[in-house]
Short mmCIF file of C-alpha atoms in Angstrom, two decimals:
data_model
loop_
_atom_site.label_atom_id
_atom_site.label_comp_id
_atom_site.label_asym_id
_atom_site.label_seq_id
_atom_site.Cartn_x
_atom_site.Cartn_y
_atom_site.Cartn_z
CA MET A 1118 188.95 27.56 187.15
CA LEU A 1119 189.89 31.13 188.00
CA SER A 1120 193.60 30.55 187.68
CA ALA A 1121 193.21 28.92 184.29
CA LEU A 1122 191.36 31.96 182.95
CA ALA A 1123 193.61 34.61 184.47
CA ARG A 1124 196.53 35.86 182.41
CA PRO A 1125 200.01 36.23 183.87
CA ALA A 1126 200.40 39.54 185.66
CA GLY A 1127 201.66 42.36 183.49
CA ALA A 1128 200.94 40.68 180.17
CA ALA A 1129 198.40 43.31 179.18
CA LEU A 1130 200.81 46.10 180.03
CA ARG A 1131 203.66 44.58 178.04
CA ARG A 1132 201.44 43.96 175.03
CA SER A 1133 200.16 47.52 175.13
CA PHE A 1134 203.54 48.68 173.85
CA SER A 1135 203.44 46.31 170.88
CA THR A 1136 203.05 48.04 167.54
CA SER A 1137 200.82 45.19 166.35
CA ALA A 1138 197.99 46.15 168.71
CA GLN A 1139 195.85 48.95 167.27
CA ASN A 1140 192.63 50.46 168.51
CA ASN A 1141 190.79 53.76 168.65
CA ALA A 1142 190.00 53.97 172.35
CA LYS A 1143 189.24 57.38 173.81
CA VAL A 1144 190.40 57.58 177.41
CA ALA A 1145 190.07 60.40 179.93
CA VAL A 1146 192.13 60.78 183.10
CA LEU A 1147 190.38 62.92 185.70
CA GLY A 1148 193.03 64.06 188.15
CA ALA A 1149 195.77 63.93 185.54
CA SER A 1150 198.21 66.39 187.11
CA GLY A 1151 198.69 64.49 190.36
CA GLY A 1152 201.25 61.98 191.52
CA ILE A 1153 199.25 59.07 190.09
CA GLY A 1154 197.68 60.92 187.17
CA GLN A 1155 200.93 61.94 185.48
CA PRO A 1156 202.67 58.52 185.31
CA LEU A 1157 199.33 56.89 184.49
CA SER A 1158 198.84 59.32 181.61
CA LEU A 1159 202.37 58.56 180.41
CA LEU A 1160 201.65 54.82 180.30
CA LEU A 1161 198.38 55.43 178.45
CA LYS A 1162 200.09 57.76 175.96
CA ASN A 1163 202.63 55.02 175.25
CA SER A 1164 199.93 52.50 174.35
CA PRO A 1165 198.82 51.91 170.75
CA LEU A 1166 195.47 50.84 172.22
CA VAL A 1167 194.70 54.51 172.93
CA SER A 1168 193.97 56.94 170.10
CA ARG A 1169 192.84 59.95 172.14
CA LEU A 1170 193.90 60.84 175.66
CA THR A 1171 192.08 63.67 177.42
CA LEU A 1172 193.41 65.03 180.68
CA TYR A 1173 191.52 66.96 183.35
CA ASP A 1174 192.61 68.56 186.58
CA ILE A 1175 192.06 71.84 188.37
CA ALA A 1176 195.64 73.02 187.77
CA HIS A 1177 198.65 72.47 185.48
CA THR A 1178 196.78 70.23 183.03
CA PRO A 1179 197.71 72.11 179.82
CA GLY A 1180 201.38 71.76 180.76
CA VAL A 1181 201.10 68.02 181.40
CA ALA A 1182 199.24 67.60 178.11
CA ALA A 1183 201.82 69.63 176.18
CA ASP A 1184 204.63 67.57 177.68
CA LEU A 1185 202.96 64.26 176.77
CA SER A 1186 201.99 65.48 173.31
CA HIS A 1187 205.67 65.58 172.30
CA ILE A 1188 205.99 61.81 172.71
CA GLU A 1189 206.17 59.99 169.37
CA THR A 1190 203.14 57.71 169.81
CA ARG A 1191 199.81 57.80 168.03
CA ALA A 1192 197.53 59.02 170.82
CA THR A 1193 196.52 62.67 170.55
CA VAL A 1194 196.53 64.51 173.86
CA LYS A 1195 194.34 67.33 175.10
CA GLY A 1196 194.40 68.94 178.53
CA THR A 1197 191.64 70.96 180.10
CA GLY A 1198 190.93 72.73 183.37
CA HIS A 1199 187.85 73.19 185.50
CA THR A 1200 185.60 74.76 182.86
CA GLY A 1201 186.27 71.99 180.36
CA LEU A 1202 185.31 69.01 182.49
CA GLY A 1203 182.25 68.10 180.41
CA ASP A 1204 184.25 68.08 177.17
CA CYS A 1205 186.91 65.88 178.75
CA ILE A 1206 184.76 62.83 179.57
CA SER A 1207 185.48 59.84 177.31
CA LEU A 1208 184.13 56.35 176.78
CA LEU A 1209 186.63 55.11 179.32
CA SER A 1210 187.26 57.50 182.20
CA LEU A 1211 189.62 57.09 185.16
CA VAL A 1212 189.09 59.08 188.33
CA SER A 1213 192.21 59.68 190.41
CA CYS A 1214 192.41 61.95 193.48
CA ILE A 1215 194.97 62.56 196.19
CA GLY A 1216 196.72 59.70 197.95
CA SER A 1217 197.36 59.27 201.65
CA PHE A 1218 200.12 60.86 203.69
CA LEU A 1219 201.71 59.91 206.98
CA GLY A 1220 199.30 60.55 209.86
CA MET A 1221 196.29 60.68 207.54
CA THR A 1222 193.35 58.52 208.64
CA ARG A 1223 190.83 56.86 206.33
CA ASP A 1224 188.32 59.45 207.50
CA ASP A 1225 190.69 62.22 206.42
CA LEU A 1226 191.06 60.58 203.01
CA PHE A 1227 187.30 60.13 202.69
CA ASN A 1228 186.59 63.74 203.63
CA THR A 1229 189.09 64.96 201.03
CA ASN A 1230 188.14 62.71 198.14
CA ALA A 1231 184.40 62.05 198.55
CA THR A 1232 183.24 65.41 197.19
CA ILE A 1233 185.79 65.30 194.37
CA VAL A 1234 184.65 61.84 193.27
CA ALA A 1235 180.97 62.83 193.48
CA THR A 1236 181.62 65.92 191.34
CA LEU A 1237 183.69 64.14 188.72
CA THR A 1238 181.38 61.14 188.41
CA ALA A 1239 178.35 63.44 188.15
CA ALA A 1240 180.03 64.99 185.10
CA CYS A 1241 180.59 61.50 183.69
CA ALA A 1242 176.92 60.62 184.25
CA GLN A 1243 175.78 63.82 182.55
CA HIS A 1244 178.14 63.94 179.57
CA CYS A 1245 178.96 60.30 178.81
CA PRO A 1246 176.58 57.96 180.66
CA GLU A 1247 177.73 54.94 178.62
CA ALA A 1248 181.37 55.34 179.71
CA MET A 1249 183.33 52.67 181.54
CA ILE A 1250 184.24 54.31 184.86
CA CYS A 1251 187.41 53.18 186.63
CA ILE A 1252 187.82 54.61 190.13
CA ILE A 1253 191.34 54.82 191.56
CA ALA A 1254 190.48 57.44 194.19
CA ASN A 1255 190.66 56.08 197.72
CA PRO A 1256 189.01 54.91 199.86
CA VAL A 1257 187.72 52.70 197.01
CA ASN A 1258 185.51 50.82 199.49
CA SER A 1259 183.49 54.05 199.76
CA THR A 1260 184.13 55.84 196.47
CA ILE A 1261 182.60 53.04 194.39
CA PRO A 1262 179.30 53.26 196.32
CA ILE A 1263 179.50 57.05 195.89
CA THR A 1264 179.91 56.63 192.13
CA ALA A 1265 177.04 54.16 191.92
CA GLU A 1266 174.67 56.40 193.89
CA VAL A 1267 175.58 59.41 191.73
CA PHE A 1268 174.82 57.45 188.56
CA LYS A 1269 171.54 56.26 190.09
CA LYS A 1270 170.58 59.87 190.82
CA HIS A 1271 171.08 60.68 187.14
CA GLY A 1272 169.12 57.59 186.04
CA VAL A 1273 172.02 56.08 184.08
CA TYR A 1274 173.40 53.47 186.48
CA ASN A 1275 174.93 50.35 184.91
CA PRO A 1276 176.73 48.17 187.48
CA ASN A 1277 178.64 46.36 184.73
CA LYS A 1278 180.54 49.52 183.82
CA ILE A 1279 181.70 50.88 187.18
CA PHE A 1280 184.98 49.47 188.50
CA GLY A 1281 186.97 50.04 191.67
CA VAL A 1282 190.58 49.53 190.63
CA THR A 1283 192.12 47.14 193.18
CA THR A 1284 194.79 45.88 190.79
CA LEU A 1285 197.63 47.24 192.92
CA ASP A 1286 196.81 44.61 195.55
CA ILE A 1287 197.21 41.87 192.93
CA VAL A 1288 200.43 43.42 191.59
CA ARG A 1289 201.88 43.55 195.11
CA ALA A 1290 200.78 40.01 195.95
CA ASN A 1291 202.36 38.69 192.75
CA THR A 1292 205.60 40.55 193.47
CA PHE A 1293 205.88 39.50 197.11
CA VAL A 1294 205.10 35.82 196.39
CA ALA A 1295 207.62 35.81 193.54
CA GLU A 1296 210.30 37.29 195.80
CA LEU A 1297 209.76 34.62 198.45
CA LYS A 1298 209.71 31.73 195.97
CA GLY A 1299 212.34 32.94 193.50
CA LEU A 1300 209.82 33.15 190.65
CA ASP A 1301 209.34 35.54 187.74
CA PRO A 1302 206.63 37.92 189.06
CA ALA A 1303 205.21 38.27 185.54
CA ARG A 1304 204.36 34.55 185.72
CA VAL A 1305 202.66 34.69 189.12
CA ASN A 1306 198.96 35.37 189.55
CA VAL A 1307 197.35 35.77 192.97
CA PRO A 1308 193.65 36.69 193.02
CA VAL A 1309 192.95 39.31 195.69
CA ILE A 1310 189.34 39.69 196.77
CA GLY A 1311 187.29 41.73 199.26
CA GLY A 1312 188.07 45.42 199.34
CA HIS A 1313 190.97 47.81 198.97
CA ALA A 1314 191.99 48.79 202.51
CA GLY A 1315 193.71 46.99 205.38
CA LYS A 1316 192.09 43.75 206.46
CA THR A 1317 189.48 43.97 203.67
CA ILE A 1318 192.32 43.08 201.26
CA ILE A 1319 192.19 39.28 201.06
CA PRO A 1320 194.90 37.60 198.96
CA LEU A 1321 193.90 34.10 197.91
CA ILE A 1322 197.33 32.48 198.11
CA SER A 1323 195.62 29.09 197.90
CA GLN A 1324 194.58 29.96 194.32
CA CYS A 1325 197.99 31.26 193.26
CA THR A 1326 199.28 30.24 189.84
CA PRO A 1327 201.73 28.54 189.91
CA LYS A 1328 200.74 26.72 193.09
CA VAL A 1329 202.77 27.77 196.13
CA ASP A 1330 202.81 26.69 199.76
CA PHE A 1331 203.90 28.59 202.85
CA PRO A 1332 204.06 27.58 206.53
CA GLN A 1333 201.32 29.33 208.52
CA ASP A 1334 203.61 31.88 210.17
CA GLN A 1335 205.06 32.92 206.82
CA LEU A 1336 201.61 32.98 205.21
CA THR A 1337 200.33 35.25 208.00
CA ALA A 1338 203.29 37.60 207.60
CA LEU A 1339 202.94 37.65 203.79
CA THR A 1340 199.22 38.41 204.03
CA GLY A 1341 199.88 41.23 206.49
CA ARG A 1342 202.52 42.73 204.20
CA ILE A 1343 200.13 42.71 201.23
CA GLN A 1344 197.41 44.32 203.34
CA GLU A 1345 199.70 47.06 204.69
CA ALA A 1346 201.88 47.58 201.62
CA GLY A 1347 200.50 51.07 201.13
CA THR A 1348 201.74 52.08 204.59
CA GLU A 1349 205.11 50.55 203.72
CA VAL A 1350 205.43 53.00 200.83
CA VAL A 1351 204.21 56.00 202.84
CA LYS A 1352 206.82 55.28 205.52
CA ALA A 1353 209.56 54.77 202.92
CA LYS A 1354 208.70 58.17 201.45
CA ALA A 1355 209.05 59.64 204.95
CA GLY A 1356 205.43 60.75 204.94
CA ALA A 1357 205.84 62.89 201.82
CA GLY A 1358 203.46 60.83 199.69
CA SER A 1359 201.92 57.46 198.98
CA ALA A 1360 202.14 54.82 196.25
CA THR A 1361 201.98 56.68 192.95
CA LEU A 1362 204.20 54.87 190.45
CA SER A 1363 203.03 51.36 191.32
CA MET A 1364 199.42 52.60 191.41
CA ALA A 1365 199.85 54.15 187.97
CA TYR A 1366 201.20 50.84 186.67
CA ALA A 1367 198.30 48.93 188.23
CA GLY A 1368 195.75 51.38 186.85
CA ALA A 1369 197.24 51.08 183.38
CA ARG A 1370 197.23 47.29 183.61
CA PHE A 1371 193.52 47.30 184.44
CA VAL A 1372 192.70 49.73 181.63
CA PHE A 1373 194.60 47.69 179.05
CA SER A 1374 192.80 44.52 180.16
CA LEU A 1375 189.46 46.32 179.88
CA LEU A 1376 190.34 47.65 176.41
CA ASP A 1377 191.39 44.16 175.33
CA ALA A 1378 188.00 42.83 176.40
CA VAL A 1379 186.10 45.68 174.74
CA ASN A 1380 188.03 44.88 171.56
CA GLY A 1381 186.71 41.31 171.66
CA LYS A 1382 189.57 39.40 173.26
CA GLU A 1383 188.21 36.41 175.15
CA GLY A 1384 189.22 35.14 178.58
CA VAL A 1385 190.28 38.50 180.03
CA VAL A 1386 190.08 38.32 183.82
CA GLU A 1387 190.84 41.01 186.41
CA CYS A 1388 189.77 41.45 190.02
CA SER A 1389 187.81 44.63 190.76
CA PHE A 1390 185.61 46.09 193.50
CA VAL A 1391 182.13 46.11 191.96
CA LYS A 1392 178.44 45.62 192.65
CA SER A 1393 178.23 42.03 193.83
CA GLN A 1394 176.03 39.25 195.14
CA GLU A 1395 178.93 36.98 196.11
CA THR A 1396 178.74 37.82 199.83
CA ASP A 1397 176.54 39.76 202.26
CA CYS A 1398 178.26 42.95 201.06
CA THR A 1399 176.61 44.82 198.20
CA TYR A 1400 180.07 45.54 196.75
CA PHE A 1401 182.94 43.08 196.77
CA SER A 1402 186.06 42.42 194.72
CA THR A 1403 186.36 39.07 192.97
CA PRO A 1404 187.83 37.90 189.65
CA LEU A 1405 185.68 39.17 186.77
CA LEU A 1406 185.46 37.95 183.22
CA LEU A 1407 185.50 41.17 181.18
CA GLY A 1408 183.73 41.65 177.87
CA LYS A 1409 182.65 44.23 175.31
CA LYS A 1410 180.09 45.76 177.68
CA GLY A 1411 182.14 45.64 180.86
CA ILE A 1412 181.54 42.81 183.29
CA GLU A 1413 180.56 39.70 181.36
CA LYS A 1414 180.54 37.34 184.34
CA ASN A 1415 181.44 37.49 188.01
CA LEU A 1416 183.63 34.43 188.58
CA GLY A 1417 183.06 34.49 192.32
CA ILE A 1418 185.31 33.48 195.18
CA GLY A 1419 185.96 29.86 194.27
CA LYS A 1420 187.46 27.25 196.58
CA ILE A 1421 189.37 28.82 199.46
CA SER A 1422 191.20 27.77 202.61
CA SER A 1423 189.88 28.06 206.17
CA PHE A 1424 192.42 30.85 206.76
CA GLU A 1425 190.93 32.79 203.84
CA GLU A 1426 187.36 32.08 204.98
CA LYS A 1427 188.21 33.63 208.33
CA MET A 1428 189.64 36.73 206.64
CA ILE A 1429 186.44 37.21 204.66
CA ALA A 1430 184.31 36.92 207.80
CA GLU A 1431 186.47 39.52 209.56
CA ALA A 1432 186.44 41.90 206.58
CA ILE A 1433 182.69 42.01 205.96
CA PRO A 1434 181.68 44.29 208.88
CA GLU A 1435 184.31 46.86 207.90
CA LEU A 1436 183.31 46.65 204.24
CA LYS A 1437 179.63 47.13 205.07
CA ALA A 1438 180.45 50.22 207.13
CA SER A 1439 182.59 51.73 204.35
CA ILE A 1440 179.92 51.04 201.74
CA LYS A 1441 177.21 52.62 203.90
CA LYS A 1442 179.42 55.65 204.49
CA GLY A 1443 179.70 56.23 200.74
CA GLU A 1444 176.00 55.72 200.10
CA ASP A 1445 175.03 58.02 202.98
CA PHE A 1446 177.37 60.72 201.68
CA VAL A 1447 175.46 60.93 198.39
CA LYS A 1448 172.06 60.77 200.12
CA ASN A 1449 173.03 63.73 202.29
CA MET A 1450 174.47 65.82 199.47
CA LYS A 1451 172.70 69.11 198.88
#
């Protein structure tokens, strides 16, 4: 059922450049001057789905905005610094912080990004509580609980509008499967569930469209590569950065799918780390049917293999710990 509903990977991104698609979406990128924020903003500026693009960061934002504003597409662009955060928030806001570097632990990443996410999402809750919030900032397994707790503190929490963007895991799974099977990656769709770090990333190869089969040793290796693909990029960049371009692409893909759904397109499905009752974890990524108000229906895990069942069981303790860490951070904030 899930595979039948899911569109081929990249379709939303390709269509976003079509001149036939028109909309008046107002999108904000919080963290727009960074390695992810700049290419993400470029992709959004190129889309006729976006009419206004507002950029926020603590430095260099006016320059990024001026650069993008010269591009001959319809979206108007405005950049603002620290004092203009409240004016920047839009009906669809993306929060992007720093990525990981070689030698950086998940605790290091959490300590760097947790306060930033809490600050930015508090501004979203105050200035545009009805916004769709898409969190790119890692560790997503903790930053989504942080976002939820911040919105609860402000009395405006809506679990159907807060998304942890895990799309990069799907993009990678589609690409790696296509490479192994000699397929067009744009025609491959692998649901990836669980979380967005290490062994919490659970690719459901058994639900791949088109159907593919791998011997167990190859399946194990493929799964491990998908789970550690971020480290692969960090090492390839010799420790100078993490996945920025592919993350920007994945973030844009998720945004365009969400905008399609908000515009009334039916059957739009993307995986995302959200509030969930599908497992013992209070947050879990599964395929979601998107609609005008965010999550229309959680499509759940579906039929899976014993190999995938084992991965879920092994991931849950780590997910629970990451979720609690995010929730405790907000509880302990002064």
